[in-house]
Amino acid sequence: MTTTLSPVAVRLPLTREPVADVLSRAGRPASEQRMFQRMYGLRDTRVLTGDEDFEDLLADAGAKALNGRRPDLVLYGHTVLAQSMAYRAGFAQRLGERLGAPGVPVLGITKTACTSVLHSIDLASRWLAGPGEAGEHVLVLGGDQGSVSDAIRIIPGVTVAGDGAAAFVVHRGTDRYAYLGGARAKDTRFHRNMAMDPDERRLFGPATERGAVDVVRSAVAAAGLALPDVDWILPHHNNAMFWRGFARTTGFPRERIVLDLLPEYGHVFGIDGLLGLEHLDRTGRLPVGGRAVLVALGQGAYFQAVVIERKE
């Protein structure tokens, strides 16, 4: 059985908020603000304002990805544990109805930080390959509303996150991308997450760099490929400096690590790689036969990589 992915649907708020404003409001030093802009390549984020509702972003992205199909299962991968719509009872029921599939099972995939969305691809693939007639289509939703709290969206010295949603269908049969393989890993030394002490924080940066390199190499090997066989890396949008280091370590060309959207969107939790894939598709830079690795990193520390190939 071939597992494929549909084109990615993306929904982002219209309002831009400068990263410098977020850091300034949180009392971060001016030196950090300059570093984020000049060295990290972070300029703006997208945030919900006024009467905009994050649930609408998720439902609209899901309906676009389905394109009239009925899902047999919905997996919602997210980083922030308490989402805004969780305070209104009946989210799963409302979502199913808006997707034209009332009563469809909706499962949350979380507690692996920003790797939850890409991890859902593996979970969906295994479910579709399970015994019996499990179904044909799994809708994967991803995204978070980080703007509910600056404490959620700022990782000091690393990145600033914004709001956004993305969706795609994992399918048994023919669709836009073939899922070639993937890999995941974790480093339990950093389980304290944002509560790490200074010594743990000093170790965390180098450990994350090694973890990203290792998980990409493992995913590529699981797909039966070598890194030179890959055309693009679609990275986690922590910051540009991190991925310059990745390129030096691996020898992978910096110009093929897609950071085009980083200044405009900042970090959008677990959907960064999906934003990159939709961007490549929309701009015609991933032709038939082209391969890409989507990468997600999570505080905690979690690592996930997925290898896809563009099909007819």
Short mmCIF file of N, CA and C in Angstrom, two decimals, residues 66 68-75 96 99-107 124 127-129 132-140 168-172:
data_model
loop_
_atom_site.label_atom_id
_atom_site.label_comp_id
_atom_site.label_asym_id
_atom_site.label_seq_id
_atom_site.Cartn_x
_atom_site.Cartn_y
_atom_site.Cartn_z
N LEU A 66 -9.59 18.67 2.38
CA LEU A 66 -10.47 17.55 2.04
C LEU A 66 -11.01 17.67 0.62
N GLY A 68 -13.90 18.16 -0.60
CA GLY A 68 -15.12 17.41 -0.84
C GLY A 68 -15.10 15.97 -0.37
N ARG A 69 -13.94 15.46 0.03
CA ARG A 69 -13.87 14.09 0.54
C ARG A 69 -14.34 14.04 1.99
N ARG A 70 -14.74 12.85 2.41
CA ARG A 70 -15.17 12.67 3.80
C ARG A 70 -14.05 11.96 4.55
N PRO A 71 -13.56 12.53 5.66
CA PRO A 71 -12.50 11.85 6.41
C PRO A 71 -13.06 10.71 7.25
N ASP A 72 -12.26 9.66 7.40
CA ASP A 72 -12.63 8.55 8.28
C ASP A 72 -12.10 8.77 9.70
N LEU A 73 -11.13 9.69 9.81
CA LEU A 73 -10.51 10.00 11.10
C LEU A 73 -9.88 11.38 10.98
N VAL A 74 -9.91 12.15 12.06
CA VAL A 74 -9.23 13.45 12.10
C VAL A 74 -8.22 13.42 13.23
N LEU A 75 -6.97 13.76 12.92
CA LEU A 75 -5.92 13.91 13.93
C LEU A 75 -5.54 15.38 13.99
N GLY A 96 -16.48 18.29 13.13
CA GLY A 96 -16.99 17.28 12.21
C GLY A 96 -18.10 17.81 11.33
N LEU A 99 -16.78 20.05 8.62
CA LEU A 99 -16.05 19.30 7.59
C LEU A 99 -16.98 18.43 6.75
N GLY A 100 -18.27 18.47 7.03
CA GLY A 100 -19.21 17.65 6.30
C GLY A 100 -19.14 16.19 6.70
N ALA A 101 -18.67 15.93 7.92
CA ALA A 101 -18.52 14.56 8.41
C ALA A 101 -18.95 14.48 9.87
N PRO A 102 -20.24 14.71 10.14
CA PRO A 102 -20.68 14.66 11.54
C PRO A 102 -20.41 13.30 12.15
N GLY A 103 -19.92 13.31 13.37
CA GLY A 103 -19.64 12.07 14.07
C GLY A 103 -18.29 11.46 13.79
N VAL A 104 -17.49 12.07 12.90
CA VAL A 104 -16.16 11.53 12.62
C VAL A 104 -15.31 11.58 13.89
N PRO A 105 -14.51 10.54 14.19
CA PRO A 105 -13.63 10.61 15.37
C PRO A 105 -12.57 11.70 15.21
N VAL A 106 -12.39 12.52 16.24
CA VAL A 106 -11.38 13.57 16.26
C VAL A 106 -10.46 13.32 17.45
N LEU A 107 -9.19 13.10 17.19
CA LEU A 107 -8.23 12.81 18.24
C LEU A 107 -7.16 13.90 18.29
N ALA A 124 -1.15 8.25 11.16
CA ALA A 124 -2.19 8.05 10.15
C ALA A 124 -1.84 6.90 9.21
N TRP A 127 -2.42 3.64 10.95
CA TRP A 127 -3.85 3.37 11.10
C TRP A 127 -4.45 2.88 9.78
N LEU A 128 -4.08 3.52 8.67
CA LEU A 128 -4.60 3.12 7.37
C LEU A 128 -4.15 1.72 6.97
N ALA A 129 -2.97 1.33 7.44
CA ALA A 129 -2.42 0.01 7.12
C ALA A 129 -2.87 -1.06 8.08
N GLY A 132 -8.35 -5.00 8.81
CA GLY A 132 -9.74 -4.64 8.54
C GLY A 132 -9.86 -3.44 7.64
N GLU A 133 -11.05 -2.93 7.55
CA GLU A 133 -11.34 -1.77 6.70
C GLU A 133 -11.31 -0.50 7.55
N ALA A 134 -10.10 -0.05 7.86
CA ALA A 134 -9.96 1.13 8.72
C ALA A 134 -10.53 2.37 8.06
N GLY A 135 -10.36 2.50 6.76
CA GLY A 135 -10.80 3.69 6.07
C GLY A 135 -9.80 4.07 5.00
N GLU A 136 -10.09 5.15 4.31
CA GLU A 136 -9.23 5.58 3.20
C GLU A 136 -8.56 6.92 3.44
N HIS A 137 -9.17 7.78 4.26
CA HIS A 137 -8.68 9.15 4.39
C HIS A 137 -8.56 9.56 5.86
N VAL A 138 -7.39 10.02 6.23
CA VAL A 138 -7.18 10.61 7.54
C VAL A 138 -6.84 12.09 7.33
N LEU A 139 -7.65 12.97 7.88
CA LEU A 139 -7.35 14.39 7.82
C LEU A 139 -6.43 14.74 8.98
N VAL A 140 -5.28 15.33 8.66
CA VAL A 140 -4.36 15.82 9.69
C VAL A 140 -4.46 17.34 9.75
N PHE A 168 -3.87 18.61 5.73
CA PHE A 168 -3.66 17.77 4.55
C PHE A 168 -4.31 16.43 4.83
N VAL A 169 -4.49 15.64 3.78
CA VAL A 169 -5.10 14.33 3.90
C VAL A 169 -4.05 13.26 3.68
N VAL A 170 -3.97 12.30 4.60
CA VAL A 170 -3.15 11.11 4.42
C VAL A 170 -4.06 10.04 3.85
N HIS A 171 -3.62 9.42 2.75
CA HIS A 171 -4.54 8.66 1.91
C HIS A 171 -3.91 7.34 1.47
N ARG A 172 -4.74 6.31 1.36
CA ARG A 172 -4.32 5.06 0.74
C ARG A 172 -4.62 5.16 -0.75
#
